[in-house]
Short mmCIF file of C-alpha atoms in Angstrom, two decimals:
data_model
loop_
_atom_site.label_atom_id
_atom_site.label_comp_id
_atom_site.label_asym_id
_atom_site.label_seq_id
_atom_site.Cartn_x
_atom_site.Cartn_y
_atom_site.Cartn_z
CA UNK A 164 12.29 63.17 50.91
CA UNK A 165 11.46 65.97 53.34
CA UNK A 166 11.96 69.63 52.45
CA UNK A 167 15.41 71.16 52.62
CA UNK A 168 15.91 72.78 56.02
CA UNK A 169 19.48 74.03 55.83
CA UNK A 170 22.68 74.05 53.79
CA UNK A 171 25.99 74.55 55.57
CA UNK A 172 29.62 74.72 54.56
CA UNK A 173 32.75 76.17 56.09
CA UNK A 174 32.96 79.87 55.29
CA UNK A 175 35.97 80.79 53.24
CA UNK A 176 36.03 77.47 51.36
CA UNK A 177 33.97 78.59 48.34
CA UNK A 178 36.81 79.89 46.19
CA UNK A 179 36.53 80.26 42.43
CA UNK A 180 37.84 82.04 39.38
CA UNK A 181 35.99 83.07 36.24
CA UNK A 182 37.39 81.85 32.93
CA UNK A 183 35.72 82.55 29.57
CA UNK A 184 32.14 82.73 30.84
CA UNK A 185 32.29 79.87 33.32
CA UNK A 186 33.63 79.32 36.83
CA UNK A 187 36.31 77.00 38.21
CA UNK A 188 36.40 75.98 41.86
CA UNK A 189 39.90 76.69 43.19
CA UNK A 190 39.58 74.82 46.51
CA UNK A 191 37.62 71.80 47.71
CA UNK A 192 34.10 72.54 48.97
CA UNK A 193 32.16 70.28 51.36
CA UNK A 194 28.50 71.05 52.01
CA UNK A 195 25.91 69.47 54.27
CA UNK A 196 22.18 69.63 53.58
CA UNK A 197 19.60 68.78 56.23
CA UNK A 198 16.31 67.16 55.13
CA UNK A 199 14.21 66.00 58.08
CA UNK A 200 15.84 62.74 59.22
CA UNK A 201 18.54 62.80 56.52
CA UNK A 202 21.78 64.65 55.88
CA UNK A 203 23.41 64.86 52.46
CA UNK A 204 27.11 65.56 52.31
CA UNK A 205 28.46 66.73 48.96
CA UNK A 206 32.16 67.11 48.22
CA UNK A 207 33.24 69.12 45.19
CA UNK A 208 36.95 69.07 44.41
CA UNK A 209 39.07 71.96 43.19
CA UNK A 210 39.01 72.12 39.39
CA UNK A 211 35.26 71.57 39.07
CA UNK A 212 33.85 73.81 36.29
CA UNK A 213 30.31 75.12 35.98
CA UNK A 214 28.43 77.98 34.37
CA UNK A 215 26.78 79.52 37.41
CA UNK A 216 23.00 79.37 37.49
CA UNK A 217 22.77 78.78 33.70
CA UNK A 218 20.48 81.78 33.30
CA UNK A 219 19.92 82.98 29.71
CA UNK A 220 21.36 86.46 29.04
CA UNK A 221 17.90 88.00 28.58
CA UNK A 222 16.91 86.97 32.12
CA UNK A 223 20.09 87.99 33.96
CA UNK A 224 18.30 91.05 35.38
CA UNK A 225 15.81 88.70 37.07
CA UNK A 226 18.04 85.81 38.07
CA UNK A 227 21.81 86.30 37.67
CA UNK A 228 24.06 83.41 36.72
CA UNK A 229 26.36 84.45 39.56
CA UNK A 230 25.72 86.80 42.47
CA UNK A 231 28.92 88.24 43.97
CA UNK A 232 26.93 89.55 46.97
CA UNK A 233 25.27 86.22 47.86
CA UNK A 234 27.73 83.35 48.22
CA UNK A 235 25.10 80.79 49.24
CA UNK A 236 23.11 81.56 46.05
CA UNK A 237 26.18 80.51 44.05
CA UNK A 238 26.90 77.44 46.19
CA UNK A 239 23.32 76.23 45.62
CA UNK A 240 23.68 76.74 41.84
CA UNK A 241 26.95 74.78 41.96
CA UNK A 242 25.32 71.90 43.88
CA UNK A 243 22.50 71.85 41.33
CA UNK A 244 24.99 71.58 38.44
CA UNK A 245 26.99 68.91 40.30
CA UNK A 246 23.86 66.78 40.67
CA UNK A 247 22.68 67.35 37.12
CA UNK A 248 26.07 66.31 35.72
CA UNK A 249 26.14 63.12 37.78
CA UNK A 250 22.43 62.23 37.59
CA UNK A 251 22.09 62.86 41.32
CA UNK A 252 24.74 60.25 42.14
CA UNK A 253 21.83 57.77 42.03
CA UNK A 254 20.73 59.23 45.40
CA UNK A 255 18.51 62.07 44.16
CA UNK A 256 16.37 62.25 41.06
CA UNK A 257 15.94 65.31 38.82
CA UNK A 258 12.84 66.57 40.62
CA UNK A 259 14.54 66.31 44.03
CA UNK A 260 17.55 68.11 42.60
CA UNK A 261 15.35 70.94 41.32
CA UNK A 262 13.57 71.05 44.71
CA UNK A 263 17.00 71.47 46.35
CA UNK A 264 17.68 74.45 44.07
CA UNK A 265 14.39 76.13 44.93
CA UNK A 266 14.71 75.42 48.67
CA UNK A 267 18.38 76.37 48.74
CA UNK A 268 17.71 79.66 47.04
CA UNK A 269 14.96 80.41 49.56
CA UNK A 270 17.48 79.76 52.35
CA UNK A 271 19.85 82.12 50.48
CA UNK A 272 17.14 84.82 50.78
CA UNK A 273 15.92 84.70 47.18
CA UNK A 274 12.24 85.65 47.06
CA UNK A 275 9.67 82.87 46.91
CA UNK A 276 8.51 84.26 43.55
CA UNK A 277 11.99 84.15 41.97
CA UNK A 278 12.86 80.73 43.41
CA UNK A 279 9.55 79.28 42.20
CA UNK A 280 9.85 80.91 38.77
CA UNK A 281 13.34 79.45 38.40
CA UNK A 282 12.05 76.02 39.41
CA UNK A 283 9.25 76.28 36.85
CA UNK A 284 11.59 77.20 33.99
CA UNK A 285 14.19 74.61 34.98
CA UNK A 286 11.54 71.90 34.92
CA UNK A 287 10.69 72.77 31.34
CA UNK A 288 14.05 73.76 29.91
CA UNK A 289 16.88 72.18 31.87
CA UNK A 290 15.32 68.72 32.17
CA UNK A 291 17.05 67.69 28.94
CA UNK A 292 20.44 68.43 30.57
CA UNK A 293 20.02 65.74 33.27
CA UNK A 294 23.22 63.68 33.13
CA UNK A 295 25.02 66.17 30.87
CA UNK A 296 28.53 66.63 32.28
CA UNK A 297 29.44 69.59 30.03
CA UNK A 298 32.88 70.20 31.49
CA UNK A 299 33.67 66.52 32.23
CA UNK A 300 33.92 67.21 35.95
CA UNK A 301 31.51 64.68 37.50
CA UNK A 302 34.53 62.67 38.70
CA UNK A 303 35.49 65.68 40.88
CA UNK A 304 32.42 65.37 43.08
CA UNK A 305 30.72 62.91 45.39
CA UNK A 306 27.57 62.75 47.48
CA UNK A 307 26.54 60.63 50.45
CA UNK A 308 23.27 60.43 52.35
CA UNK A 309 22.91 59.32 55.97
CA UNK A 310 20.18 59.27 58.54
CA UNK A 311 20.55 62.14 61.00
CA UNK A 312 21.08 59.84 64.00
CA UNK A 313 23.96 58.07 62.20
CA UNK A 314 25.82 61.38 62.08
CA UNK A 315 25.18 61.94 65.77
CA UNK A 316 26.67 58.56 66.70
CA UNK A 317 29.97 59.12 64.87
#
């Protein structure tokens, strides 16, 4: 798959609340990712729970689990958790999911160094979490992939 070029969603639709160290989406969120000739649409329903960027406490200074000043950073972390919990909906594998995180964080203005460091550590540490739906929320999300020209003809 080509590199991630953009992630879009309707502003004002990423609504959440924090409960006991994790986050709960309080409204539906629909995102669109653009990869060369393909678009990926992800829908995450209200009630979906996740733990932010899953950053260990000791590394929060470097890469926060949640960044209240950078909404797209948090949306990308949510999309990453959605895909991990559902094994990429059989449309994206673990490596492509981690590439989305790195590329999405670059689009969210995270430095190349931090995004690459996160990707490196995720590849070594988080790989064992592929398919782990910690909060039993995979049923609250869906993903579809279409060729770019199919979207234009709708």
